[in-house]
Short mmCIF file of N, CA and C in Angstrom, two decimals:
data_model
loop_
_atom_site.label_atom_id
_atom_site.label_comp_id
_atom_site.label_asym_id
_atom_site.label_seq_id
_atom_site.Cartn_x
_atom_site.Cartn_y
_atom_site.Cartn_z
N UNK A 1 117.08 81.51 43.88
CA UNK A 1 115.88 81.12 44.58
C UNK A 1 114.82 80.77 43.55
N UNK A 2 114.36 79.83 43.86
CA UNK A 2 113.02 79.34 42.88
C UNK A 2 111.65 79.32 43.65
N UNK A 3 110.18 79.56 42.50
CA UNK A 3 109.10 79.44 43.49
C UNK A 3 108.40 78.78 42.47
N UNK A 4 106.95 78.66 43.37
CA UNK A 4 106.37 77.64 42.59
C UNK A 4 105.21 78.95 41.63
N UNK A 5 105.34 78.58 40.39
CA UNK A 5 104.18 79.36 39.76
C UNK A 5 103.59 79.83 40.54
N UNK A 6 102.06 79.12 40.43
CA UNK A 6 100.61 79.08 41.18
C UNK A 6 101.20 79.99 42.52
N UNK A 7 102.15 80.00 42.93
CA UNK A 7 102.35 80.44 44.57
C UNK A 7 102.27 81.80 43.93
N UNK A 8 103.45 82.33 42.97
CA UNK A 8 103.32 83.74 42.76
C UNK A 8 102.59 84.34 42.00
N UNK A 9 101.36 83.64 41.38
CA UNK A 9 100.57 83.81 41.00
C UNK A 9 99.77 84.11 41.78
N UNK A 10 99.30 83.43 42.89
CA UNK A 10 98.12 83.51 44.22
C UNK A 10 98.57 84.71 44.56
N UNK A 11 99.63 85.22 44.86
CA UNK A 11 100.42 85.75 45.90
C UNK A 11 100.24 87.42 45.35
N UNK A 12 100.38 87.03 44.16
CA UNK A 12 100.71 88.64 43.20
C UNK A 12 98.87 89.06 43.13
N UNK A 13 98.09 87.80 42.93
CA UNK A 13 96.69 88.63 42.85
C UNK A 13 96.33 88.71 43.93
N UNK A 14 96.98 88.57 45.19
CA UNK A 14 96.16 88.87 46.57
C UNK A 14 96.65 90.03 46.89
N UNK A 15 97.89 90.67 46.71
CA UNK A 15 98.63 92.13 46.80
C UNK A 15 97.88 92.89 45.12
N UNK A 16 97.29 92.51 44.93
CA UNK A 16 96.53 93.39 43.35
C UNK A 16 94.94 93.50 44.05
N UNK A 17 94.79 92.77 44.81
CA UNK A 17 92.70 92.56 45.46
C UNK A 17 91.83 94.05 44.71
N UNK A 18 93.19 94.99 46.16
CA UNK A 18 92.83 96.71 46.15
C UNK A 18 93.92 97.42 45.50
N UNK A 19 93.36 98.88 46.29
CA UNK A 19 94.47 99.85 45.77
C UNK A 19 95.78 99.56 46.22
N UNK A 20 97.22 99.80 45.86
CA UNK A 20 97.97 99.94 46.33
C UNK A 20 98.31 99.83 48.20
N UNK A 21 99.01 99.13 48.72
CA UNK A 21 99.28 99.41 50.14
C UNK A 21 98.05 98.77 50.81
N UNK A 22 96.82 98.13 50.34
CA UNK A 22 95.83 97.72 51.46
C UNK A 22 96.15 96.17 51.68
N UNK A 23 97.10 95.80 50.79
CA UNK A 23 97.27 94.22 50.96
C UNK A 23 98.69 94.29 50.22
N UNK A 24 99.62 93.45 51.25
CA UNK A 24 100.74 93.57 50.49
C UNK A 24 101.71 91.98 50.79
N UNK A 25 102.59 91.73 50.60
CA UNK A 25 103.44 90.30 50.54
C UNK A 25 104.77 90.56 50.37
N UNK A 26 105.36 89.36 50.67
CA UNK A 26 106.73 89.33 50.74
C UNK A 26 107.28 88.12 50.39
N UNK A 27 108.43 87.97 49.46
CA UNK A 27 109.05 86.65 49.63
C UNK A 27 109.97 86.83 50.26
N UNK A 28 110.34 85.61 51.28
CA UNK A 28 112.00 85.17 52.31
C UNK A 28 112.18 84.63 51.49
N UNK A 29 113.79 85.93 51.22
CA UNK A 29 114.72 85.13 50.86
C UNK A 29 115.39 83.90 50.88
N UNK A 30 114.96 83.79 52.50
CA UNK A 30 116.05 82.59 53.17
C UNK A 30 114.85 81.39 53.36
N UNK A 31 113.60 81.65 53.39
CA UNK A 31 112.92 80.41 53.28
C UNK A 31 112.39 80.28 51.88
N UNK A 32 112.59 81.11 50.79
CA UNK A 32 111.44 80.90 49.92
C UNK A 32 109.87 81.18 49.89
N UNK A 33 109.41 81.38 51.06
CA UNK A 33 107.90 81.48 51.54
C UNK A 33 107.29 82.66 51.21
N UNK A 34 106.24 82.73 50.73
CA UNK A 34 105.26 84.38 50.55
C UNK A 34 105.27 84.07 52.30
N UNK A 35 105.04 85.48 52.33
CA UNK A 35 104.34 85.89 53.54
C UNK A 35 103.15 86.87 53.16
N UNK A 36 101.82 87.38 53.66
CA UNK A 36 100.62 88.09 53.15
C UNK A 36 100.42 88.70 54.29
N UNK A 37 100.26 90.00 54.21
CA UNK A 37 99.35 91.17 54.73
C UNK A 37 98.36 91.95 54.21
N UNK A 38 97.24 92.07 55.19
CA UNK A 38 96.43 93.32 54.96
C UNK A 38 96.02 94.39 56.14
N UNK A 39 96.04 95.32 55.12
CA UNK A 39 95.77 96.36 56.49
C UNK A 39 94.05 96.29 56.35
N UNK A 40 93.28 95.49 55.86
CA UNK A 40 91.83 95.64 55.86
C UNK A 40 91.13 94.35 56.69
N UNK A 41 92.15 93.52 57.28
CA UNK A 41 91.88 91.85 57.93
C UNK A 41 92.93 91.97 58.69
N UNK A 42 92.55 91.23 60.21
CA UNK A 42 93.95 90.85 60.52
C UNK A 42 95.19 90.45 59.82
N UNK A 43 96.21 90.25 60.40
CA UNK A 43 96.98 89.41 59.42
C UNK A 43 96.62 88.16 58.70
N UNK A 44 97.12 87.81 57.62
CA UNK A 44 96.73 86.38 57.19
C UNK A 44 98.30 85.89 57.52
N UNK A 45 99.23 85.96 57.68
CA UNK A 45 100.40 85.71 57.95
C UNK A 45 100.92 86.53 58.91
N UNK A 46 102.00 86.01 60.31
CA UNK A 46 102.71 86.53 61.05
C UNK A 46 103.70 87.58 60.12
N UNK A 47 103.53 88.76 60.60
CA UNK A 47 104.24 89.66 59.61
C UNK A 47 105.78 90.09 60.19
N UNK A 48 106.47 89.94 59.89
CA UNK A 48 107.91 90.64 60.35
C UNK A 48 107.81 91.89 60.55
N UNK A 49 108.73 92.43 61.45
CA UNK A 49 109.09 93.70 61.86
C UNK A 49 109.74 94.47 60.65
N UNK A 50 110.72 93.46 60.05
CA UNK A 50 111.89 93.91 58.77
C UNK A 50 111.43 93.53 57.59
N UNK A 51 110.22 93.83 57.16
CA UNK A 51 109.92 93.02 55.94
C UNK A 51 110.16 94.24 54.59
N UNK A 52 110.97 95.22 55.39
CA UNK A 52 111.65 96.54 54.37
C UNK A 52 112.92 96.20 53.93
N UNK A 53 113.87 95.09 55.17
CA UNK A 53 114.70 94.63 54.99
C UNK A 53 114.92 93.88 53.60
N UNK A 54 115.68 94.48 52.62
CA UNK A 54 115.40 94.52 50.98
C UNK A 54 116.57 92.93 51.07
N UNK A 55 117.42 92.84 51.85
CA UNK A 55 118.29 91.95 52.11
C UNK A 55 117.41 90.47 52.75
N UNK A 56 116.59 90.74 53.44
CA UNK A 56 115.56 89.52 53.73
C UNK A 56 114.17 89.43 52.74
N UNK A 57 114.25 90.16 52.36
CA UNK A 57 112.53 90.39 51.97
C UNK A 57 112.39 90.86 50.36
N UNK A 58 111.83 90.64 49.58
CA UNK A 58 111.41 91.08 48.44
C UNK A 58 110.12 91.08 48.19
N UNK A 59 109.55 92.66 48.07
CA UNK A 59 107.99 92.82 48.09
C UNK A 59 107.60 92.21 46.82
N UNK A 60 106.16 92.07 47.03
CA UNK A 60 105.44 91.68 45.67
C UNK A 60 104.86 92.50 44.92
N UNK A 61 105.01 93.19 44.15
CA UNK A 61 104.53 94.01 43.45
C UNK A 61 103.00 93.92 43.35
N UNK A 62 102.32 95.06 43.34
CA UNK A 62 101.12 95.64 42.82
C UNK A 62 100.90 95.25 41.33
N UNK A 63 99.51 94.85 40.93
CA UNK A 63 99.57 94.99 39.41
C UNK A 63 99.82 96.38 38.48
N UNK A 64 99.60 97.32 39.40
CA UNK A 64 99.93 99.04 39.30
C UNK A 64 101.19 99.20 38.59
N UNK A 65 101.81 98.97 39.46
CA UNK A 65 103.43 98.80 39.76
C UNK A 65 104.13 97.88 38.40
N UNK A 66 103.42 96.95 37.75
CA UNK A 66 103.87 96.52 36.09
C UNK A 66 103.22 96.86 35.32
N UNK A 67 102.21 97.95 35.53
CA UNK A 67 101.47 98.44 34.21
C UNK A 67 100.32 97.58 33.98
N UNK A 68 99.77 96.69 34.78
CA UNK A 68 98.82 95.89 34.47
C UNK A 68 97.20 96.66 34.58
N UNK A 69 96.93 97.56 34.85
CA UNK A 69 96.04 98.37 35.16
C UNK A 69 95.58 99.11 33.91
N UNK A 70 95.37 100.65 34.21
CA UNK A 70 94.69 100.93 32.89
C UNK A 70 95.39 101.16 31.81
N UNK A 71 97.07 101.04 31.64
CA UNK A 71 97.59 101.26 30.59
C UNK A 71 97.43 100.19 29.81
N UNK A 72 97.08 98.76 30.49
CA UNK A 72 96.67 97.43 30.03
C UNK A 72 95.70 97.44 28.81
N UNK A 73 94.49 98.35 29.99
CA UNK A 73 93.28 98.29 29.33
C UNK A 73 93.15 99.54 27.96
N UNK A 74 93.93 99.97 27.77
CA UNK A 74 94.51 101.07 26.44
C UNK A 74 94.96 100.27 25.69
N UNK A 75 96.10 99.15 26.37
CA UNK A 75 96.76 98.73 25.38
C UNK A 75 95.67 97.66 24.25
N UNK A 76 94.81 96.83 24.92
CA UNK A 76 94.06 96.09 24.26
C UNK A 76 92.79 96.96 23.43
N UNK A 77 92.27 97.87 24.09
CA UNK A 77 91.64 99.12 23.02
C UNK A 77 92.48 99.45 22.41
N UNK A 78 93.49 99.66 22.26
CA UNK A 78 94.31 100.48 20.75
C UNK A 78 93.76 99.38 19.69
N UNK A 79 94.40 98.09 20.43
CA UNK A 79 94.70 96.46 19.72
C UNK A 79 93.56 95.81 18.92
N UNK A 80 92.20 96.27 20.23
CA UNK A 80 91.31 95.22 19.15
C UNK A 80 89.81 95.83 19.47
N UNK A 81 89.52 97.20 20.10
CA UNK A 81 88.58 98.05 20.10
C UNK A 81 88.59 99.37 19.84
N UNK A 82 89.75 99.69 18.51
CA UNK A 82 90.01 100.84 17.91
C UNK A 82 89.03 101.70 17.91
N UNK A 83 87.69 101.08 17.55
CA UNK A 83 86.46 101.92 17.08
C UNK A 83 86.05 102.96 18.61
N UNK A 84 86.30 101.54 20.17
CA UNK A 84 85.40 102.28 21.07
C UNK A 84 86.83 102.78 21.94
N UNK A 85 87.72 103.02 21.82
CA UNK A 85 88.55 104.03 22.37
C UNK A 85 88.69 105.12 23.19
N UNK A 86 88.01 106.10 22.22
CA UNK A 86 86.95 107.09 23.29
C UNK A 86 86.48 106.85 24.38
N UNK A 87 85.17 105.54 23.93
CA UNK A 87 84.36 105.60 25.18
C UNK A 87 85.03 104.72 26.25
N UNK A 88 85.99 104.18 26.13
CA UNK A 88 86.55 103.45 26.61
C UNK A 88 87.93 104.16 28.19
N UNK A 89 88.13 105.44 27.06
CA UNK A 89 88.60 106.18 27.74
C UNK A 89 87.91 107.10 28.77
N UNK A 90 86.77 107.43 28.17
CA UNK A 90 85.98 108.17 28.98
C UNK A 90 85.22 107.42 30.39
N UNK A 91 85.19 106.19 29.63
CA UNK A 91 84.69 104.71 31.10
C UNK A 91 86.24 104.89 32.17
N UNK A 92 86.82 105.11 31.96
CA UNK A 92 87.95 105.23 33.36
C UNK A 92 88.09 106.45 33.67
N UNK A 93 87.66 107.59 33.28
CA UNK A 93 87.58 108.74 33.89
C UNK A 93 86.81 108.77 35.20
N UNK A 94 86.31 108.02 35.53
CA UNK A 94 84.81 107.89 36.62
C UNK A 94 85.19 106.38 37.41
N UNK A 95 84.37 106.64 38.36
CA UNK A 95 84.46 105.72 39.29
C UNK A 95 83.82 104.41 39.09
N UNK A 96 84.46 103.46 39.45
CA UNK A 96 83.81 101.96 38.45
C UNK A 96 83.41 101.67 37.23
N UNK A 97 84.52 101.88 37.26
CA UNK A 97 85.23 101.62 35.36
C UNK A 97 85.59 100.36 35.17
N UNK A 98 86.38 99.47 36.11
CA UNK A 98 86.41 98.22 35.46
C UNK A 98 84.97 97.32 35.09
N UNK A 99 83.94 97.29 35.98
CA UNK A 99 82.67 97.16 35.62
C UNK A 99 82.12 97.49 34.58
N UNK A 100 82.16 98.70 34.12
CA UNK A 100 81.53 99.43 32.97
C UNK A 100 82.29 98.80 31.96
N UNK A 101 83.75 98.74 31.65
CA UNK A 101 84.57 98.03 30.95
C UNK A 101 84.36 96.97 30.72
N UNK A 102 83.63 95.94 31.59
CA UNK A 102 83.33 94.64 31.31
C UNK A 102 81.99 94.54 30.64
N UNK A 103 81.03 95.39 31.15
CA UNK A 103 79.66 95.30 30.26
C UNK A 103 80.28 95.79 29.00
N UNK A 104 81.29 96.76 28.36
CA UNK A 104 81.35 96.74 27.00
C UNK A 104 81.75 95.65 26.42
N UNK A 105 82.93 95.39 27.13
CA UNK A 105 83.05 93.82 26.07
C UNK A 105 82.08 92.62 26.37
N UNK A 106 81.28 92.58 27.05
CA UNK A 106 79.84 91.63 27.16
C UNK A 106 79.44 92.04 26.43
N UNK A 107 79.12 93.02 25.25
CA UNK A 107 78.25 93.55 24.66
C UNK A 107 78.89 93.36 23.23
N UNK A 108 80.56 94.01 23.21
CA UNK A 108 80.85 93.32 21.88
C UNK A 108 81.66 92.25 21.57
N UNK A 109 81.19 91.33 22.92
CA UNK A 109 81.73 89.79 22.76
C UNK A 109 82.89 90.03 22.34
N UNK A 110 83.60 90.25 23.11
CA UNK A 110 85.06 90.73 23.79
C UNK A 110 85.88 90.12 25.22
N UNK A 111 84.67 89.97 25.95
CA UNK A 111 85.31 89.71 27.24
C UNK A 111 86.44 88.31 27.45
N UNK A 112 86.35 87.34 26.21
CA UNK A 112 87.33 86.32 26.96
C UNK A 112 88.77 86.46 26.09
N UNK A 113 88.44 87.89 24.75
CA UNK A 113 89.60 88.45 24.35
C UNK A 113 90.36 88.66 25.70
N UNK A 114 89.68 89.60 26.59
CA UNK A 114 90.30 90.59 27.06
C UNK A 114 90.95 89.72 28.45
N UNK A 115 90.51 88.71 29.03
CA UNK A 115 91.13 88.08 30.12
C UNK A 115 91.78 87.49 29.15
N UNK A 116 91.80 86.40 27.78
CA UNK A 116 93.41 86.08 27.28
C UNK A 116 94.26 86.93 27.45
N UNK A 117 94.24 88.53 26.92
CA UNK A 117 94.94 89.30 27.04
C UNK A 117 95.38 89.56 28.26
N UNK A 118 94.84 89.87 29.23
CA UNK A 118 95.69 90.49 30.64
C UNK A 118 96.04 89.30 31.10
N UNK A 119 95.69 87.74 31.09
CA UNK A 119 96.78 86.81 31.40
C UNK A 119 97.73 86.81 31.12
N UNK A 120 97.92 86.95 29.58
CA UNK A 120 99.18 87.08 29.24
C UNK A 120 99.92 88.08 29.41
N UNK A 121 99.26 89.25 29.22
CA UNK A 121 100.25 90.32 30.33
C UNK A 121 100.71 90.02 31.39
N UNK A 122 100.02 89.49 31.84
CA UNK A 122 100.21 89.09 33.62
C UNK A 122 101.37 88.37 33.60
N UNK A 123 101.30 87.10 32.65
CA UNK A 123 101.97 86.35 32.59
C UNK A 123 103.69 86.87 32.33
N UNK A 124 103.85 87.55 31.74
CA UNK A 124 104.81 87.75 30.77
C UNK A 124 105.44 88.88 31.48
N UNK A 125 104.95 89.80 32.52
CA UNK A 125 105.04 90.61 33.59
C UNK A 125 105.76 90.14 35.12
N UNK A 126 105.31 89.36 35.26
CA UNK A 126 105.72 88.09 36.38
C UNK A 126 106.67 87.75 35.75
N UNK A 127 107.08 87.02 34.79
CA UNK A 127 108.46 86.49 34.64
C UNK A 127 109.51 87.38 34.24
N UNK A 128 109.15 88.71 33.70
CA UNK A 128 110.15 89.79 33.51
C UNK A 128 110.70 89.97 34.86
N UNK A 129 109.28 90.26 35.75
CA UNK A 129 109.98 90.61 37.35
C UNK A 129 110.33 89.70 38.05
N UNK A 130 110.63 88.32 38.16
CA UNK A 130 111.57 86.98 38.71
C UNK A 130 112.63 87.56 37.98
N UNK A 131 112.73 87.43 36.18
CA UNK A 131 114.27 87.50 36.06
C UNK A 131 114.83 88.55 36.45
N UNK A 132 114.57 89.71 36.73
CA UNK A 132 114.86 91.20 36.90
C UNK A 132 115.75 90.66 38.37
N UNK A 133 114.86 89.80 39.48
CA UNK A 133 114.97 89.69 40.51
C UNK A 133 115.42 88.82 40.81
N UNK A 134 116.20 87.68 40.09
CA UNK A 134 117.38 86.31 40.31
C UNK A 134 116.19 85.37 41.04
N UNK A 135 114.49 85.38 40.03
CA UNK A 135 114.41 84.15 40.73
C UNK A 135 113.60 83.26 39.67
N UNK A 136 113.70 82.13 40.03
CA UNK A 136 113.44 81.00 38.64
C UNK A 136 112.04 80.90 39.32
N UNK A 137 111.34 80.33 38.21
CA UNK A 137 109.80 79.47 38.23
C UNK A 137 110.02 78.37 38.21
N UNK A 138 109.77 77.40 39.55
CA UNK A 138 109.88 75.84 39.29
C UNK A 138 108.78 75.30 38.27
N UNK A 139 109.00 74.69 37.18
CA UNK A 139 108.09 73.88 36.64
C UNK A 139 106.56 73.52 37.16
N UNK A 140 106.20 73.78 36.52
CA UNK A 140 104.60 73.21 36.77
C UNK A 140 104.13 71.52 37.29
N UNK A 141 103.75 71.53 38.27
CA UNK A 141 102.94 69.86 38.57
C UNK A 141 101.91 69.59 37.51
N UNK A 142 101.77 68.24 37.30
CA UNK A 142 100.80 67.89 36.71
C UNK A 142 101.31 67.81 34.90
N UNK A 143 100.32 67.44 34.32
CA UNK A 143 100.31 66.99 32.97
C UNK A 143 100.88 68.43 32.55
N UNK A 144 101.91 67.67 31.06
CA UNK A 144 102.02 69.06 30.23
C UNK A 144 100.88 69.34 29.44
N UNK A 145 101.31 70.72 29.20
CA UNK A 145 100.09 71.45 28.42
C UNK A 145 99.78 70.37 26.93
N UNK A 146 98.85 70.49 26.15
CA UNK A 146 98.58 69.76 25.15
C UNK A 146 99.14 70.97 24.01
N UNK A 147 100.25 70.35 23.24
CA UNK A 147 100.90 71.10 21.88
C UNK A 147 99.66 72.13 21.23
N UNK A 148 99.44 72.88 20.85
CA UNK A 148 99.45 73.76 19.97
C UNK A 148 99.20 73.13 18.35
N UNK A 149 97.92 72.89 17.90
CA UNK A 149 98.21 71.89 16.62
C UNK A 149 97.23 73.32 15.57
N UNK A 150 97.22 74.77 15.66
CA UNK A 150 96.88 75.11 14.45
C UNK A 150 97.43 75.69 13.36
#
């Protein structure tokens, strides 16, 4: 089965919005199609009865669920904010921490480190879990990327 990038891309950050379980998705097997739920909105998609059915259905993972969360945000403080570590750690002890996390790297002009970084986590996370799961990424529409010249 193949999907389109951008689809499981959309798809994976709309089951990541919230916590765990408040928004969740599915790919058919047999059509290829996300399907989207939330338990905080009506449906955004007609939801199946069997969408446990592991034989029809393959959930979409949580960003939780690949480590994209705060072991992420450790991993890039080990990497390239050795110094603020600590406080860094102590900013997720408490409630609205990713906020607080973002005013630090606004502060030590960090912040478009840190979204390169969790893209590419993201990135590289997503395609571990297609191949894990027998399914290809159709090619990208549109122009190729421009080479890499440094």
């Amino acid at each position: 089965m193949s999907v389109d990038w951008n689809d499981l891309l959309d798809t994976f950050e709309f089951v990541s919005l919230g916590q765990p379980g408040e928004h969740e998705a599915v790919l058919c097997r047999k059509t290829g199609k996300f399907l989207w739920h939330s338990e905080l909105a009506d449906d955004v998609d007609e939801w199946p009865d069997d969408t446990e059915d592991e034989e029809k259905y393959l959930s979409i993972p949580h960003k939780k669920e690949l480590d994209l969360g705060q072991p992420l945000v450790f991993e890039f403080a080990r990497q390239f904010l050795p110094d603020e570590f600590d406080e860094i750690q102590g900013i997720f002890a408490k409630r609205g921490a990713y906020a607080r996390f973002k005013d630090l790297l606004q502060r030590r002009k960090a912040l478009d480190r840190w979204y390169d970084f969790e893209n590419k986590a993201t990135e590289a996370a997503l395609r571990e879990w297609c191949e894990i799961n027998g399914i290809t990424i159709e090619p990208a529409a549109g122009p190729a990327p421009e080479p890499d010249r440094r």
